[in-house]
Short mmCIF file of C-alpha atoms in Angstrom, two decimals:
data_model
loop_
_atom_site.label_atom_id
_atom_site.label_comp_id
_atom_site.label_asym_id
_atom_site.label_seq_id
_atom_site.Cartn_x
_atom_site.Cartn_y
_atom_site.Cartn_z
CA ALA A 1 -10.35 16.28 19.26
CA PHE A 2 -7.72 18.81 19.37
CA GLY A 3 -7.20 19.38 15.62
CA THR A 4 -10.51 21.18 15.75
CA LEU A 5 -10.21 23.28 18.44
CA LEU A 6 -7.12 24.18 16.79
CA LYS A 7 -8.05 25.04 13.22
CA GLU A 8 -11.28 27.28 15.16
CA GLY A 9 -8.64 29.31 17.26
CA TYR A 10 -8.22 27.53 20.50
CA TYR A 11 -4.68 26.98 22.44
CA VAL A 12 -4.36 23.66 23.69
CA ARG A 13 -1.83 22.64 26.58
CA LEU A 14 -1.42 18.83 27.45
CA SER A 15 1.01 18.23 29.89
CA GLY A 16 1.76 15.35 31.66
CA GLN A 17 4.01 11.81 32.26
CA ASP A 18 5.41 11.23 28.59
CA CYS A 19 2.72 12.32 27.29
CA LYS A 20 4.94 13.60 24.36
CA ARG A 21 4.92 10.34 22.90
CA GLY A 22 1.87 8.99 24.65
CA THR A 23 2.41 6.26 27.55
CA PHE A 24 1.80 3.02 25.67
CA SER A 25 2.25 4.89 22.36
CA GLN A 26 -1.52 5.69 21.94
CA ARG A 27 -0.44 9.74 21.05
CA HIS A 28 3.00 10.78 18.55
CA ALA A 29 1.89 14.52 19.40
CA VAL A 30 5.88 15.00 18.50
CA LEU A 31 8.29 12.96 15.99
CA VAL A 32 11.38 13.62 17.09
CA ASP A 33 14.52 12.67 13.90
CA GLN A 34 16.84 10.46 15.55
CA GLU A 35 19.81 11.83 13.81
CA THR A 36 19.51 15.73 14.58
CA GLU A 37 16.80 15.70 17.48
CA VAL A 38 14.98 18.21 16.08
CA GLU A 39 11.40 17.36 16.83
CA TYR A 40 8.34 18.33 14.27
CA ILE A 41 4.11 18.63 15.57
CA PRO A 42 1.83 17.46 13.33
CA LEU A 43 -1.05 19.20 15.26
CA ASN A 44 1.18 22.43 14.04
CA ASN A 45 0.94 22.12 10.64
CA ILE A 46 -2.88 21.23 10.22
CA ALA A 47 -3.66 24.86 8.39
CA ALA A 48 -2.80 28.54 7.87
CA GLY A 49 -3.93 30.75 11.10
CA GLN A 50 -4.30 27.73 13.36
CA SER A 51 -3.72 28.43 16.97
CA THR A 52 -1.04 26.55 18.85
CA PHE A 53 -0.82 22.75 20.12
CA GLU A 54 1.84 22.77 23.44
CA VAL A 55 2.62 19.15 25.16
CA ILE A 56 5.16 19.37 27.95
CA ASN A 57 6.23 15.94 29.71
CA SER A 58 6.17 16.61 33.30
CA PRO A 59 7.95 15.22 36.39
CA LEU A 60 6.68 12.83 38.47
CA SER A 61 5.56 15.95 40.87
CA GLU A 62 1.80 15.69 40.52
CA ALA A 63 1.45 18.38 42.97
CA GLY A 64 3.22 21.18 41.57
CA VAL A 65 2.40 20.13 37.97
CA LEU A 66 -0.85 20.06 38.13
CA GLY A 67 -1.59 23.15 40.93
CA PHE A 68 0.86 25.11 38.09
CA GLU A 69 -1.90 23.73 35.35
CA TYR A 70 -5.14 24.52 37.31
CA GLY A 71 -3.54 28.04 37.61
CA TYR A 72 -3.00 28.51 33.62
CA SER A 73 -6.56 27.38 33.22
CA LEU A 74 -8.01 29.80 35.38
CA ALA A 75 -5.45 32.87 33.71
CA ASP A 76 -6.30 31.53 29.80
CA PRO A 77 -10.12 30.56 29.89
CA LYS A 78 -10.55 29.56 25.83
CA ALA A 79 -7.21 27.24 26.30
CA LEU A 80 -8.09 23.85 26.84
CA VAL A 81 -5.82 22.56 29.67
CA LEU A 82 -5.28 19.26 29.81
CA TRP A 83 -3.01 17.46 32.51
CA GLU A 84 -2.13 13.72 31.91
CA ALA A 85 -1.29 10.69 34.27
CA GLN A 86 0.54 8.04 33.36
CA PHE A 87 -2.25 6.41 35.45
CA GLY A 88 -4.84 8.01 37.18
CA ASP A 89 -3.27 6.24 40.49
CA PHE A 90 -0.80 8.87 40.13
CA ALA A 91 -3.40 11.48 41.16
CA ASN A 92 -3.45 10.76 44.95
CA GLY A 93 0.14 13.05 44.86
CA ALA A 94 -1.59 16.32 44.06
CA GLN A 95 -4.46 15.28 46.24
CA VAL A 96 -4.24 18.59 47.96
CA ILE A 97 -5.14 20.63 44.63
CA ILE A 98 -7.89 18.82 43.77
CA ASP A 99 -9.78 18.77 46.89
CA GLN A 100 -8.54 22.84 48.13
CA PHE A 101 -8.70 24.36 44.24
CA ILE A 102 -10.02 22.04 41.53
CA ALA A 103 -13.67 20.58 43.07
CA SER A 104 -14.15 23.72 45.38
CA GLY A 105 -12.46 27.05 43.70
CA GLU A 106 -16.04 27.99 42.15
CA THR A 107 -17.55 27.64 45.34
CA LYS A 108 -15.30 29.81 48.18
CA TRP A 109 -13.80 32.21 45.73
CA GLY A 110 -15.73 32.21 42.09
CA ARG A 111 -13.36 31.11 39.81
CA MET A 112 -13.72 28.67 37.01
CA SER A 113 -11.82 26.66 35.70
CA GLY A 114 -11.80 24.21 32.88
CA LEU A 115 -9.20 22.17 33.20
CA THR A 116 -9.61 18.60 32.34
CA LEU A 117 -7.59 15.21 34.05
CA LEU A 118 -6.73 12.49 32.52
CA LEU A 119 -6.70 9.68 34.20
CA PRO A 120 -5.86 5.80 32.34
CA HIS A 121 -8.76 4.00 35.34
CA GLY A 122 -9.68 0.54 34.60
CA TYR A 123 -8.98 -3.28 36.35
CA GLU A 124 -6.44 -4.67 33.84
CA GLY A 125 -4.55 -7.12 36.17
CA GLN A 126 -1.76 -4.66 36.45
CA GLY A 127 -1.74 -4.81 40.18
CA PRO A 128 -3.29 -1.87 42.72
CA GLU A 129 -1.13 0.62 42.12
CA HIS A 130 -1.68 0.79 38.62
CA SER A 131 -5.92 -0.20 38.67
CA SER A 132 -7.34 2.44 40.09
CA ALA A 133 -8.03 6.36 39.90
CA ARG A 134 -9.99 6.61 42.81
CA LEU A 135 -12.97 7.29 41.36
CA GLU A 136 -15.19 7.13 44.12
CA ARG A 137 -13.43 9.72 46.08
CA PHE A 138 -14.08 11.88 43.01
CA LEU A 139 -17.22 11.61 43.02
CA GLU A 140 -17.04 12.21 46.84
CA LEU A 141 -16.34 15.80 46.22
CA CYS A 142 -19.22 16.14 43.50
CA ALA A 143 -22.12 18.89 45.06
CA ASP A 144 -24.01 21.21 42.77
CA ARG A 145 -22.73 19.98 39.23
CA ASN A 146 -19.22 21.38 40.39
CA LEU A 147 -17.26 18.63 38.66
CA GLN A 148 -18.14 16.68 35.55
CA VAL A 149 -16.87 13.28 35.83
CA VAL A 150 -16.95 10.62 33.02
CA ASN A 151 -15.78 7.22 32.14
CA LEU A 152 -15.88 6.71 28.31
CA THR A 153 -16.15 3.79 26.40
CA THR A 154 -15.80 5.19 22.47
CA PRO A 155 -13.83 7.48 20.57
CA ALA A 156 -16.38 9.58 19.29
CA GLN A 157 -17.50 10.14 23.38
CA VAL A 158 -13.62 11.57 23.89
CA PHE A 159 -13.96 13.63 20.95
CA HIS A 160 -17.05 15.03 22.34
CA ALA A 161 -16.05 15.74 25.55
CA LEU A 162 -13.33 17.26 24.68
CA ARG A 163 -15.03 19.48 22.74
CA ARG A 164 -17.79 20.92 24.72
CA GLN A 165 -15.28 21.85 27.42
CA LEU A 166 -14.47 24.98 25.36
CA HIS A 167 -17.88 24.94 23.21
CA ARG A 168 -20.54 25.00 26.34
CA ARG A 169 -21.12 28.18 27.74
CA PHE A 170 -19.64 28.17 31.48
CA ARG A 171 -16.36 26.02 32.16
CA LYS A 172 -15.94 23.44 34.90
CA PRO A 173 -13.31 20.75 35.73
CA LEU A 174 -13.88 17.88 33.50
CA VAL A 175 -12.47 14.26 35.15
CA VAL A 176 -12.33 11.41 32.02
CA MET A 177 -11.42 7.50 32.89
CA SER A 178 -9.77 6.89 30.50
CA PRO A 179 -8.51 3.03 30.82
CA LYS A 180 -5.64 1.36 28.74
CA SER A 181 -7.19 -1.58 26.95
CA LEU A 182 -9.68 0.81 25.18
CA LEU A 183 -6.53 2.03 23.17
CA ARG A 184 -6.61 -1.44 20.98
CA HIS A 185 -9.58 -2.87 21.59
CA LYS A 186 -11.69 -4.26 18.82
CA ARG A 187 -15.62 -2.33 19.92
CA ALA A 188 -14.38 0.36 21.25
CA VAL A 189 -14.71 2.38 17.00
CA SER A 190 -16.76 5.17 16.57
CA ALA A 191 -18.33 5.66 13.10
CA VAL A 192 -17.51 8.83 11.31
CA ALA A 193 -20.95 10.06 11.36
CA GLU A 194 -20.75 10.11 15.39
CA PHE A 195 -18.22 12.69 14.85
CA THR A 196 -19.33 14.93 12.16
CA GLU A 197 -23.31 14.61 13.66
CA GLY A 198 -23.39 13.23 16.57
CA THR A 199 -23.30 14.38 20.11
CA PHE A 200 -22.05 13.68 24.06
CA GLN A 201 -24.05 10.75 25.16
CA PRO A 202 -24.58 10.74 29.43
CA VAL A 203 -26.06 7.89 28.67
CA ILE A 204 -25.29 4.27 25.77
CA PRO A 205 -28.79 2.50 25.56
CA ASP A 206 -28.51 -1.13 24.13
CA ALA A 207 -29.72 -1.21 20.91
CA GLY A 208 -30.65 -4.67 20.71
CA ALA A 209 -32.55 -6.35 23.64
CA GLY A 210 -35.41 -3.61 23.39
CA ASP A 211 -38.65 -4.99 25.52
CA ARG A 212 -36.87 -8.62 25.44
CA ALA A 213 -34.54 -8.08 28.22
CA THR A 214 -36.16 -9.03 31.59
CA ARG A 215 -32.86 -7.88 33.04
CA VAL A 216 -30.66 -4.30 32.75
CA LEU A 217 -26.96 -4.30 33.69
CA LEU A 218 -25.93 -0.74 34.52
CA VAL A 219 -22.13 -0.66 33.78
CA SER A 220 -19.76 2.50 33.66
CA GLY A 221 -16.54 2.23 31.54
CA LYS A 222 -14.78 -0.71 29.92
CA PHE A 223 -16.12 -3.52 31.53
CA ALA A 224 -19.37 -2.61 29.28
CA TYR A 225 -17.42 -4.77 26.70
CA ALA A 226 -16.40 -7.36 28.38
CA LEU A 227 -19.88 -7.87 29.77
CA GLN A 228 -20.91 -7.96 26.03
CA GLU A 229 -19.03 -10.83 25.43
CA ALA A 230 -19.37 -13.16 28.35
CA ARG A 231 -23.39 -12.34 27.50
CA GLU A 232 -22.88 -13.50 23.64
CA ALA A 233 -21.07 -16.72 24.60
CA ALA A 234 -24.07 -17.25 26.87
CA GLY A 235 -25.89 -16.71 24.52
CA ARG A 236 -28.86 -14.37 26.73
CA GLU A 237 -31.01 -12.69 24.61
CA ASP A 238 -32.86 -11.60 27.52
CA ILE A 239 -30.31 -9.42 29.51
CA ALA A 240 -29.76 -5.77 28.25
CA ILE A 241 -26.41 -3.83 28.84
CA VAL A 242 -26.66 0.00 29.51
CA ARG A 243 -23.62 2.29 29.45
CA VAL A 244 -23.56 4.62 32.32
CA GLU A 245 -20.59 7.16 30.42
CA GLN A 246 -21.96 10.36 33.05
CA LEU A 247 -21.75 9.91 36.99
CA HIS A 248 -21.99 13.56 37.87
CA PRO A 249 -23.52 15.99 37.52
CA PHE A 250 -25.80 12.35 37.18
CA PRO A 251 -27.80 11.66 34.11
CA ALA A 252 -31.17 10.73 35.55
CA ASP A 253 -33.31 11.57 32.52
CA GLU A 254 -31.63 10.14 30.03
CA LEU A 255 -31.86 7.25 32.61
CA THR A 256 -35.34 7.19 33.34
CA ALA A 257 -36.06 7.42 29.51
CA THR A 258 -33.51 4.49 28.59
CA LEU A 259 -34.65 2.25 31.45
CA ALA A 260 -38.19 2.50 30.02
CA ARG A 261 -37.27 0.98 26.62
CA HIS A 262 -37.06 -2.17 28.62
CA PRO A 263 -40.89 -2.45 30.30
CA ARG A 264 -40.16 -6.19 30.91
CA ALA A 265 -36.73 -5.85 33.18
CA ALA A 266 -37.55 -6.05 36.41
CA ASP A 267 -34.03 -7.10 37.26
CA VAL A 268 -31.81 -4.34 37.24
CA ARG A 269 -28.16 -4.53 38.69
CA TRP A 270 -25.87 -2.22 38.62
CA VAL A 271 -22.44 -3.48 37.92
CA GLN A 272 -18.59 -2.35 38.46
CA GLU A 273 -14.69 -3.50 38.51
CA GLU A 274 -14.00 -2.35 41.51
CA PRO A 275 -14.32 -3.31 45.41
CA GLU A 276 -17.77 -2.47 46.56
CA ASN A 277 -16.92 -0.28 48.65
CA MET A 278 -15.00 1.68 46.02
CA GLY A 279 -16.40 2.78 42.23
CA ALA A 280 -19.30 4.70 41.88
CA TRP A 281 -22.24 2.40 43.64
CA ARG A 282 -21.95 4.49 47.61
CA HIS A 283 -22.64 7.41 45.47
CA VAL A 284 -24.91 6.38 42.54
CA ARG A 285 -27.04 4.41 44.66
CA ASP A 286 -29.78 6.59 46.03
CA ALA A 287 -30.03 8.47 42.60
CA LEU A 288 -30.60 4.71 40.67
CA ASP A 289 -33.13 4.03 42.97
CA ALA A 290 -34.84 7.56 42.03
CA VAL A 291 -35.06 6.72 38.46
CA LEU A 292 -36.30 2.80 39.32
CA PRO A 293 -39.18 1.35 37.61
CA ALA A 294 -42.34 0.75 39.66
CA GLY A 295 -41.69 -2.87 40.71
CA ALA A 296 -37.93 -3.55 40.32
CA ALA A 297 -34.93 -4.67 42.42
CA LEU A 298 -31.64 -2.77 42.09
CA THR A 299 -28.71 -5.24 43.42
CA LEU A 300 -24.91 -4.73 43.19
CA VAL A 301 -22.37 -6.82 41.21
CA ALA A 302 -18.69 -6.14 42.52
CA ARG A 303 -15.44 -7.20 44.54
CA PRO A 304 -15.91 -7.52 47.76
CA ALA A 305 -14.74 -5.01 49.82
CA ALA A 306 -10.86 -4.36 50.06
CA ALA A 307 -8.63 -2.44 51.71
CA SER A 308 -6.28 -2.45 48.56
CA PRO A 309 -7.94 -1.44 45.21
CA ALA A 310 -7.10 -4.36 43.52
CA THR A 311 -4.85 -8.21 44.14
CA GLY A 312 -1.11 -8.15 42.61
CA TYR A 313 -1.89 -11.86 41.33
CA TYR A 314 -3.36 -11.68 38.00
CA ALA A 315 -4.62 -15.00 38.66
CA MET A 316 -6.90 -13.73 41.23
CA HIS A 317 -7.34 -10.57 39.21
CA GLN A 318 -8.86 -13.40 36.51
CA ALA A 319 -10.77 -15.60 38.61
CA GLN A 320 -12.46 -12.48 40.58
CA GLU A 321 -13.22 -11.06 36.06
CA LYS A 322 -14.87 -14.28 36.33
CA GLN A 323 -17.09 -14.13 39.21
CA LEU A 324 -18.33 -10.84 38.01
CA PHE A 325 -19.51 -12.59 35.28
CA ASP A 326 -21.69 -15.10 36.34
CA ARG A 327 -23.01 -13.13 38.57
CA SER A 328 -23.88 -10.39 36.45
CA ILE A 329 -24.93 -12.75 32.92
CA GLY A 330 -25.80 -16.15 35.01
CA GLU A 331 -29.31 -17.36 36.78
CA ALA A 332 -27.82 -17.35 39.94
CA SER A 333 -28.40 -14.23 42.22
CA ALA A 334 -26.60 -10.73 41.66
CA ALA A 335 -25.26 -9.58 45.30
CA SER A 336 -24.68 -10.66 48.74
CA PRO A 337 -28.46 -9.86 51.24
CA SER A 338 -25.84 -7.08 52.35
CA ALA A 339 -25.46 -5.31 49.07
CA ARG A 340 -29.19 -5.86 48.30
CA ARG A 341 -31.84 -2.77 47.95
CA ARG A 342 -34.91 -2.05 48.38
CA VAL A 343 -37.42 -3.24 45.22
CA ARG A 344 -39.37 0.49 44.01
CA ASP A 345 -43.10 0.15 45.41
CA PRO A 346 -45.55 0.75 41.77
CA ARG A 347 -46.86 3.48 44.43
CA GLU A 348 -44.39 5.25 44.13
CA ARG A 349 -45.04 7.95 41.05
CA GLY A 350 -41.27 9.37 41.15
CA GLU A 351 -41.86 11.93 44.11
CA ASN A 352 -37.52 11.74 44.32
CA LYS A 353 -37.49 12.41 40.72
CA GLY A 354 -33.99 14.39 39.61
CA VAL A 355 -32.26 13.06 42.44
CA GLY A 356 -28.64 13.94 41.85
CA ARG A 357 -28.96 16.13 38.62
#
């Protein structure tokens, strides 16, 4: 994504903690000669006449760094300006910048920003300070299409999400939830054609289940792959797993069309790794109600409500994850009565269509 934009003449600027080498070595943006300490940046040596890629290792002073990058994004609208957190949790150190400027700057002052935040988010057993980018906080700030919030699962999706930041006719901040475990996940792959001929997909349907599905699992992010593996292990061909890649603006039309592919599915479950009081559930459930097929019931599968984002005990993490699998794939009820949503009345004919768009 960076390379194609550079060849097209756009400036790309990336700052963050260890972003030159890429935290956990997912990126080799800068190569260093061990004897001379001379740095070489491959992305600045693609083709004659290309633009410049600048990558900066920034300190753990998130408010100052993110404030500077926000200002840079205002000053240069033809630049892709990105800030990457070592873990998404660290964005809480810049909450004032996010609340006062990134989320509301366009409404308050008419200043457009295309700033992109890369926030590792995903429950991988690494404890409460290394699991959650506080997705729910960003969704709380969303209204009137002020932010783009995505939780991506394939390389092609990342490619198109980054490129459209400069190819759209408008600028909006982009918040990318990007879990560490997908960097080397055997299923997180894309065909070449998905880059060269494809486009960004707000919703990724389940191509295999079709009208055989009696249950649809709606999930956002990496947990979709874990659910796929659990479904295969259980031999449940009657379950469709639909990935909601964009959470705001909410893709109501795309999700309506996707659910229509499964006319027998009266059991629709929103599945999330986060506790019930966190994650996307409380911010998308009304929008999900509006697109729910007539006669279908919507329920929640999530960890119990908690004060801490995640457990610090790995065995407990695994036990909680198994419970999520059992409630998603098994025959048991999806959720406690407190989490159960209403059944969509067949007499309703979309009077709320488009809620959350």
